[in-house]
Short mmCIF file of C-alpha atoms in Angstrom, two decimals:
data_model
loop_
_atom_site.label_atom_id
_atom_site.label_comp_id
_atom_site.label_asym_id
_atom_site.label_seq_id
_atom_site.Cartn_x
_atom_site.Cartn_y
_atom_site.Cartn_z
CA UNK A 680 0.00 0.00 0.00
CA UNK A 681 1.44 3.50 -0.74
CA UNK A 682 0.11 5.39 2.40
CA UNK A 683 1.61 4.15 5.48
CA UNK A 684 -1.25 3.88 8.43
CA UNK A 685 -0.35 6.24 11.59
CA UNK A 686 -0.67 4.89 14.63
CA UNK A 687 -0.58 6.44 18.35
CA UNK A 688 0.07 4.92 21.76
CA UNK A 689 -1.30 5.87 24.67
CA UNK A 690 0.59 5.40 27.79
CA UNK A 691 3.54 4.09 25.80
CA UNK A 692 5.89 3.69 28.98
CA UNK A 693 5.14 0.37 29.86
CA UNK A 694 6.02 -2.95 29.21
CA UNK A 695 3.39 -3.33 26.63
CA UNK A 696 4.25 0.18 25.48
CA UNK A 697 7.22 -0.29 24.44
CA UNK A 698 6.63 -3.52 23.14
CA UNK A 699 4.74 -1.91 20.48
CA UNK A 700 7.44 0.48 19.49
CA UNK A 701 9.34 -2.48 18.81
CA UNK A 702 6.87 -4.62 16.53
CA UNK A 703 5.27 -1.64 14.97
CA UNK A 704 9.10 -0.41 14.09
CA UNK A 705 9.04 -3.21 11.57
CA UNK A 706 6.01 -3.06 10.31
CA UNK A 707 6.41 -1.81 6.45
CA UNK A 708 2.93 -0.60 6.73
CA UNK A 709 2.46 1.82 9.75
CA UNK A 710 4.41 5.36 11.07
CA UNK A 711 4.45 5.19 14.73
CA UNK A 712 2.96 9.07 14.45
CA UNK A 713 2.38 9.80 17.95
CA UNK A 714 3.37 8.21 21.53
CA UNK A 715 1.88 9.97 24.89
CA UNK A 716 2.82 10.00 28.47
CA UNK A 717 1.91 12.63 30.89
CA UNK A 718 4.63 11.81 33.38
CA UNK A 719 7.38 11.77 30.95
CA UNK A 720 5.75 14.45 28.06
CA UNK A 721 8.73 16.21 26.61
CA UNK A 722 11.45 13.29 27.01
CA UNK A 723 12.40 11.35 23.78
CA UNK A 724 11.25 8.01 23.17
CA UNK A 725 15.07 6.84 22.70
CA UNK A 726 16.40 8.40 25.77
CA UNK A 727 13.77 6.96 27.83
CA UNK A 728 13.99 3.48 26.30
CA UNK A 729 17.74 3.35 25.22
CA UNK A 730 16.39 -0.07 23.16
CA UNK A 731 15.19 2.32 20.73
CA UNK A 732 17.81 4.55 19.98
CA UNK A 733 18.51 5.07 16.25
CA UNK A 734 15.12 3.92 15.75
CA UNK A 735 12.62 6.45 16.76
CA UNK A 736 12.86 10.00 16.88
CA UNK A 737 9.69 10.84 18.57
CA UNK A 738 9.38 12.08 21.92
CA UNK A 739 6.51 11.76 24.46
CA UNK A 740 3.27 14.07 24.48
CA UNK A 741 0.87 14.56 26.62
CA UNK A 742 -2.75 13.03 24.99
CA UNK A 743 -4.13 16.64 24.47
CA UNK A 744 -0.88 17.72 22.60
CA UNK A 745 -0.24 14.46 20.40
CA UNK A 746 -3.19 15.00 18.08
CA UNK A 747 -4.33 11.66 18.46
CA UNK A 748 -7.52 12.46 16.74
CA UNK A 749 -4.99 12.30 13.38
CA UNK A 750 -4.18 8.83 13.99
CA UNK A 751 -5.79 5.72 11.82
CA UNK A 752 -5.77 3.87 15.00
CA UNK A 753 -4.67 4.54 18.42
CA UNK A 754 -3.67 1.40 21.01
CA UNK A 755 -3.95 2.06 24.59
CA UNK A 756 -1.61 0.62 26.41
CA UNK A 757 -2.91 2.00 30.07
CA UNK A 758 -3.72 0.87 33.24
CA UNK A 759 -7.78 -0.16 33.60
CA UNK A 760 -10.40 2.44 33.38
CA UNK A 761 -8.54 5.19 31.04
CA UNK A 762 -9.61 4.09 27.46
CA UNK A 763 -13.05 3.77 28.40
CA UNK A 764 -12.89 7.82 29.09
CA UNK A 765 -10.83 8.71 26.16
CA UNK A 766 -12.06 6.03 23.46
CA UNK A 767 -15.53 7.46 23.29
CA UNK A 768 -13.92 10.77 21.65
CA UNK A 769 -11.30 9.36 19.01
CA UNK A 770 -13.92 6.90 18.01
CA UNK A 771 -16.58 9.81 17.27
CA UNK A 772 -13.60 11.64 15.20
CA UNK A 773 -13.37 8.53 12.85
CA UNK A 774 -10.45 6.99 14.62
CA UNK A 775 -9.99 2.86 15.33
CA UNK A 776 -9.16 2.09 18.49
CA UNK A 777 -7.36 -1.60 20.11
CA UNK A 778 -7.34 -1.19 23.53
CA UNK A 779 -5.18 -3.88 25.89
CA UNK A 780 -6.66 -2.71 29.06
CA UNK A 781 -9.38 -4.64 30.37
CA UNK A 782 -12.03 -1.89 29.48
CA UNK A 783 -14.50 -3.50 27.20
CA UNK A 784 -13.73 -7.26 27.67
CA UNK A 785 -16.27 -8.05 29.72
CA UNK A 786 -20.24 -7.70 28.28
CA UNK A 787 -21.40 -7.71 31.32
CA UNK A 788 -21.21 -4.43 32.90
CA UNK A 789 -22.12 -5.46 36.44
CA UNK A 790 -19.37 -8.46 36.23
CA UNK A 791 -16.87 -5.67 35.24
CA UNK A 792 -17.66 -3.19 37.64
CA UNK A 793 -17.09 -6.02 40.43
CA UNK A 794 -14.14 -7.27 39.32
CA UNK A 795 -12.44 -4.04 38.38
CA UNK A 796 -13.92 -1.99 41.22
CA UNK A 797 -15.07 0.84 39.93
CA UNK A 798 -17.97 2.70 38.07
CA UNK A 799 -17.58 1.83 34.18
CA UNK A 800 -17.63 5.35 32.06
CA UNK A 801 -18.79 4.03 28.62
CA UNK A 802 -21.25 0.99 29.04
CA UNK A 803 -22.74 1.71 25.58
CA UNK A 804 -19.82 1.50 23.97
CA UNK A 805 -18.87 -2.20 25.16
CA UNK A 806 -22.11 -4.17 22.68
CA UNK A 807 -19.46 -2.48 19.84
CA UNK A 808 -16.61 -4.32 20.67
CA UNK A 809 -15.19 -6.96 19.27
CA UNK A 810 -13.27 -9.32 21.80
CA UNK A 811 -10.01 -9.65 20.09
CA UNK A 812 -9.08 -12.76 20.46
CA UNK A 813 -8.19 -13.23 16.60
CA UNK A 814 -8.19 -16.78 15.63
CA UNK A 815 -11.69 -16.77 17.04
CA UNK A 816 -13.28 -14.18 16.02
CA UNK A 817 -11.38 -12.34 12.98
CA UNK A 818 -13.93 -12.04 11.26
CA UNK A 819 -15.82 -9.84 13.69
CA UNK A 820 -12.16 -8.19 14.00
CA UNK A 821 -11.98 -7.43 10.79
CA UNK A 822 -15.49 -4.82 10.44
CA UNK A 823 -14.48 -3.50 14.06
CA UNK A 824 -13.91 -0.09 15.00
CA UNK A 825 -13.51 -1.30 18.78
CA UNK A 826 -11.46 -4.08 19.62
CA UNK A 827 -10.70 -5.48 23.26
CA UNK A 828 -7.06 -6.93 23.30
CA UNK A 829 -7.80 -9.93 25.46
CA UNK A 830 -5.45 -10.56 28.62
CA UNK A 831 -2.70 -12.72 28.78
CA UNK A 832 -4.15 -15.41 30.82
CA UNK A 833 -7.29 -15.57 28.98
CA UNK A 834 -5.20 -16.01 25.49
CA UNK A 835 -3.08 -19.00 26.79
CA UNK A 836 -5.93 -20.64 28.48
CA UNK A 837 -8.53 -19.94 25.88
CA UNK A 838 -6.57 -20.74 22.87
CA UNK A 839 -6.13 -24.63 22.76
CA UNK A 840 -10.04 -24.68 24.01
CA UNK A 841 -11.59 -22.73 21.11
CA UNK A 842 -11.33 -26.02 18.63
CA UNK A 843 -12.66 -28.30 21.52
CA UNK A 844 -15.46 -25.80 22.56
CA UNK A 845 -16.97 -24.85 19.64
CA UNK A 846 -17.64 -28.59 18.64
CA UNK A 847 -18.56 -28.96 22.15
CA UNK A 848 -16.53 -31.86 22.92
CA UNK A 849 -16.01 -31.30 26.74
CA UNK A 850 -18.11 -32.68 28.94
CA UNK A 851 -20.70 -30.60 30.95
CA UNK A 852 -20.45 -31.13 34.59
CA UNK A 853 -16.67 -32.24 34.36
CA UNK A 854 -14.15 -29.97 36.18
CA UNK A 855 -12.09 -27.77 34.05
CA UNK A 856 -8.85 -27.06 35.56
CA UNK A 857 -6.09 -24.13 34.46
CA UNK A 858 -3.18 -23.85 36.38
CA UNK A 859 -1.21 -21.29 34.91
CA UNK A 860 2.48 -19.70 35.25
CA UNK A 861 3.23 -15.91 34.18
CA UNK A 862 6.76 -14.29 34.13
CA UNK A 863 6.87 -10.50 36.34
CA UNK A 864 6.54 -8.92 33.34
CA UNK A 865 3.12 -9.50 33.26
CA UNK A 866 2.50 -7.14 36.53
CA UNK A 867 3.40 -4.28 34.29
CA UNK A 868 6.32 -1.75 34.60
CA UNK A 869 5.85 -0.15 38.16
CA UNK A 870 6.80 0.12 41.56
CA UNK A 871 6.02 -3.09 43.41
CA UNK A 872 7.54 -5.05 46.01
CA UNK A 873 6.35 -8.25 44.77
CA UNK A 874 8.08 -7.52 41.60
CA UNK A 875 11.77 -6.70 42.85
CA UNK A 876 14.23 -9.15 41.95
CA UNK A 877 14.82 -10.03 45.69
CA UNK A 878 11.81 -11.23 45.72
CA UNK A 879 10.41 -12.79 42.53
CA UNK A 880 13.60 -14.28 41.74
CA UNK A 881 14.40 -17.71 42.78
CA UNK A 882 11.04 -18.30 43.71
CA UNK A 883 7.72 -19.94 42.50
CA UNK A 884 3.97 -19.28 44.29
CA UNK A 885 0.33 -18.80 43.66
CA UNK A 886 -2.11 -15.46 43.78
CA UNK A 887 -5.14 -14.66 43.09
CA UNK A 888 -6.73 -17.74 44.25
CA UNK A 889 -9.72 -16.47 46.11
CA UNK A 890 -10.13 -14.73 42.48
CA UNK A 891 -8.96 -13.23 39.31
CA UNK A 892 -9.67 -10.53 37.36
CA UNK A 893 -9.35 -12.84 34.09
CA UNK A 894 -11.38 -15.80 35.79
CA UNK A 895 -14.80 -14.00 34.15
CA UNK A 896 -13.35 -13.17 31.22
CA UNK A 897 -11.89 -16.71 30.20
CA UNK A 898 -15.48 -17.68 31.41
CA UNK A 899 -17.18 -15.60 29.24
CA UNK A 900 -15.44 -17.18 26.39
CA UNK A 901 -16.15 -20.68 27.71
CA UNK A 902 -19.69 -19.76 27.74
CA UNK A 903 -20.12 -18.64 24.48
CA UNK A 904 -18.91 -21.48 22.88
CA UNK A 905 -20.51 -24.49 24.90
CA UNK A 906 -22.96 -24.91 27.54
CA UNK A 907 -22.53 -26.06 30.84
CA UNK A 908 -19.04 -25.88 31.32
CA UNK A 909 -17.74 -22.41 32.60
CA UNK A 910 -19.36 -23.53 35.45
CA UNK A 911 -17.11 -26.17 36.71
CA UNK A 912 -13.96 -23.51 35.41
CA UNK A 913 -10.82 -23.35 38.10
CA UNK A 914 -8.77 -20.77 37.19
CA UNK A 915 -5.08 -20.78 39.44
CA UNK A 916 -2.41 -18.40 38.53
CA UNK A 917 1.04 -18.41 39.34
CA UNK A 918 4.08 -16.02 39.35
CA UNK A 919 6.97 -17.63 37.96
CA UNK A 920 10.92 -16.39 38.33
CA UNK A 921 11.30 -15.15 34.89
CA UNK A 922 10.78 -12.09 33.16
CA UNK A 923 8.64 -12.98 30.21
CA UNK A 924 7.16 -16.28 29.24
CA UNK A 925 3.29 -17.52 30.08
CA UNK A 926 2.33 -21.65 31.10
CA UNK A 927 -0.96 -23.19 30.88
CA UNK A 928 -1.44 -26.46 32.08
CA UNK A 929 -5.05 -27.38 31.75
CA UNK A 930 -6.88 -30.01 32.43
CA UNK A 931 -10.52 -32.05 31.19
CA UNK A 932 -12.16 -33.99 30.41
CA UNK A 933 -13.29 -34.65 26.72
CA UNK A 934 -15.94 -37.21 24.78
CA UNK A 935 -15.50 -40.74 23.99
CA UNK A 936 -13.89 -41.59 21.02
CA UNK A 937 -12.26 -38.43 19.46
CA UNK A 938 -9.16 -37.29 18.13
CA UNK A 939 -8.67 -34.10 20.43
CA UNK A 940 -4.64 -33.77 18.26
CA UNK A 941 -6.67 -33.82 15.17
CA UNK A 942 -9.51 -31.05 16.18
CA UNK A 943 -7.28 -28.36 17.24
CA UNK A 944 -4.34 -29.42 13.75
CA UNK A 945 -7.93 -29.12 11.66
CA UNK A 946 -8.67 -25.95 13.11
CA UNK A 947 -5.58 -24.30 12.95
CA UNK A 948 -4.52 -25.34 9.78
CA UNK A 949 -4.40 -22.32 8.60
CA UNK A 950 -4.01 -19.95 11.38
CA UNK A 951 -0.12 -18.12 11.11
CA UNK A 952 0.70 -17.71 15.12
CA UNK A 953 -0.34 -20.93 16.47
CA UNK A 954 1.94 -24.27 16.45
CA UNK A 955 -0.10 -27.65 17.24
CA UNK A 956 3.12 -29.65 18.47
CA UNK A 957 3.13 -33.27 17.67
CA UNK A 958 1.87 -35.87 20.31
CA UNK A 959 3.88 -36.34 23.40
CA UNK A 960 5.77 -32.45 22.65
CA UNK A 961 5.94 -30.29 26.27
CA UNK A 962 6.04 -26.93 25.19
CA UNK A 963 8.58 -24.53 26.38
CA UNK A 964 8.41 -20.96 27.33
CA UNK A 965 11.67 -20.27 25.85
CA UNK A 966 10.27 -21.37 22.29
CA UNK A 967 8.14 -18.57 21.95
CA UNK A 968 10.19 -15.97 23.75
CA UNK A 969 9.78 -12.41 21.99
CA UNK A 970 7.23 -13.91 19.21
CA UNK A 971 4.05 -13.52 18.45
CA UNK A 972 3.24 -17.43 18.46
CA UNK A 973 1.43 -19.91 20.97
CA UNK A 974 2.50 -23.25 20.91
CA UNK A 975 0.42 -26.57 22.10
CA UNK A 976 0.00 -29.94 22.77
CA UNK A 977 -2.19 -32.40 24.24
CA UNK A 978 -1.95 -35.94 25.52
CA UNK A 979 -3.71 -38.28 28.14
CA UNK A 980 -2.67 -38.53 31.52
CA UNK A 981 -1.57 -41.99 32.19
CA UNK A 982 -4.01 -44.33 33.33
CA UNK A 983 -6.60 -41.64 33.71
CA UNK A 984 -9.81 -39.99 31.76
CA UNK A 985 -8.48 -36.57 31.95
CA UNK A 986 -6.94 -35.18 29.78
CA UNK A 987 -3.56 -32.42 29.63
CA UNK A 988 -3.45 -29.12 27.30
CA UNK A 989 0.16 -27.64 27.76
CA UNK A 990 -0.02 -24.26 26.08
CA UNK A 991 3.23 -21.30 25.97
CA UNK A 992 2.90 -17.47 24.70
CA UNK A 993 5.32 -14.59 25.24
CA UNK A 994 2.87 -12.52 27.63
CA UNK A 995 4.18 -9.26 26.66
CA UNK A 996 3.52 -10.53 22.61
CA UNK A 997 1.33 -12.92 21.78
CA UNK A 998 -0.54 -12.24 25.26
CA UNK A 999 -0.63 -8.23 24.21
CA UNK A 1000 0.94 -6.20 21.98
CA UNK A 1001 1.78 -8.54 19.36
CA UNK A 1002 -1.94 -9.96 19.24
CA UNK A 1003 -2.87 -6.22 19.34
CA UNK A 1004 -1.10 -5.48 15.98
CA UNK A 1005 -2.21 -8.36 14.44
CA UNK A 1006 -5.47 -7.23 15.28
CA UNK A 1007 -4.98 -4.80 13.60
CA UNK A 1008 -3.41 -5.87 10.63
CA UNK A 1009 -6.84 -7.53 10.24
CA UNK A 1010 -8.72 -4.69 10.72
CA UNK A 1011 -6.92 -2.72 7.72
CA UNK A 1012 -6.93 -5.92 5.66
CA UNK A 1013 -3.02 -5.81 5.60
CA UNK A 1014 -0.94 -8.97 5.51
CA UNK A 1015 -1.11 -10.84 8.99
CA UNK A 1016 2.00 -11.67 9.24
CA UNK A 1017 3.51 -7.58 8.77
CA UNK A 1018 5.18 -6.60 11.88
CA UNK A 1019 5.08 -10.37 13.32
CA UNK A 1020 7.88 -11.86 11.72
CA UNK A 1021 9.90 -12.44 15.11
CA UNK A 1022 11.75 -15.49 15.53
CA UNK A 1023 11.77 -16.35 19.11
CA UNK A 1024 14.94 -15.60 20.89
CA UNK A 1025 16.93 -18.40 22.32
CA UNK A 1026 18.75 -18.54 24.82
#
């Protein structure tokens, strides 16, 4: 295409900020035309993130000075509750929007507002969006003007399920069990005591037990695709010593006589980011470090009924960012794989 697409960042500062500086620095199709911070407005993008230097030459505006409102599409890459205030504005004006807060994810309003704890400014606006969880729903993705970048958890866990769901091989009343891993990364870019090396490193333990705020959203896509099995959901999270990298184990059980290997190969045949491993593979974080790929396998516990889904993303890529541009590479109707082409880093 001859004109280049120009995207903005909001709250660019971040982990997932400046994860999208990277991929969208080699994407042939976008200019990176505007990146805002109020804290550090005025300080350049490559002096802040020394990464970047020789690469960007763009330096950090406030929202109201970055002309956003010029933008083809504008990501917000901000803590919960800020797109929902400024979307409404920039999507009047004309403007796409892929937000990878938690803002419109959930359809039920009442459900959000529990879970997120506090008053939710644009409930009309959350029947427009499109839950961007692309191999399921690109279509939808494609028409959108809205899209909700689903959260890392949900797009590990939810994932190797889609195939099974929507064929509704699971069996109602079963438990479904995901007991997942997450590198710090994943708690964002901030001050936190539970993040400091002293403590996350060289060491392993669960949170969020007593509840998550991605429990209803992985629910929600449970629900939608077969009845009577969100229900028995378990949803454990752990934080793992390592900076980026995401684990699902999950567990279920499935209906006589199929070929679970052969549902999810069938239905991602085609699909560009995800890697059906062949029978008896373990999955490794490593193998998708910095990549915009999730990588599964599935095999029967010994002398058992239930069944194991391993399944590995780079949280900050495939669990964010890198989902969010190939979001939108679907929503301009530009070449999926533009901006994506990351081999995973090893070691």
């Amino acid at each position: 295409m001859n004109k280049k697409i120009k995207a903005g960042i909001v709250g660019a500062t971040g982990y997932t900020g400046v994860e999208l500086l990277r991929l969208l620095a080699a994407h042939p199709d976008v200019e990176v035309a505007a990146v805002t911070s109020r804290s550090e407005a005025g300080t350049a993008v490559a002096d802040y993130f020394p990464s970047l230097r020789g690469v960007y030459g763009l330096a950090f505006q406030t929202p109201e000075q970055a002309g956003l409102e010029q933008c083809d599409v504008v990501f917000f890459a901000t803590p919960n509750g800020i797109a929902m205030k400024d979307a409404p504005r920039l999507l009047e004006q004309g403007v796409r929007v892929i937000d990878l807060s938690a803002d419109f994810r959930i359809r039920d309003i009442p459900t959000w507002e529990h879970w997120y704890g506090m008053t939710h400014a644009a409930p009309g606006l959350v029947p427009q969006a499109v839950y961007g969880l692309s191999e399921l729903n690109r279509e939808a993705v494609a028409q959108a003007r809205l899209v909700a970048n689903p959260g890392c958890y949900p797009t590990c866990v939810s994932l190797p399920l889609v195939p099974l769901l929507r064929q509704c091989r699971l069996k109602p009343g079963m438990p479904l069990i995901a007991d997942c891993k997450s590198g710090v990364s994943g708690a964002g870019r901030k001050g936190n005591v539970g993040s400091l090396l002293c403590e996350a490193g060289d060491n392993f333990k669960a949170y969020g037990i007593a509840g998550h705020r991605h429990l209803p959203e992985i629910r929600q896509t449970i629900a939608g695709l077969q009845d009577g099995i969100a229900e028995g959901f378990v949803f454990t999270p752990h934080l793992a010593p390592m900076i980026r990298g995401m684990h699902a184990t999950v567990y279920l059980h499935l209906s006589d006589g199929i070929c679970p290997e052969t549902i999810l190969r069938d239905y991602y045949r085609d699909s560009l980011f995800v890697d059906i491993l062949p029978a008896g593979s373990t999955p490794e974080t490593r193998s998708v470090r910095g990549a915009n790929l999730c990588r599964i396998s599935i095999q029967q516990a010994a002398q058992s009924d239930v069944w194991v889904v391993l399944s590995v993303i780079d949280n900050l890529v495939k669990g964010a960012a890198g989902q969010a541009v190939q979001n939108m590479n679907i929503m301009f109707g530009l070449k999926e794989t533009h901006g994506l082409g990351a081999i995973p880093l090893l070691p």
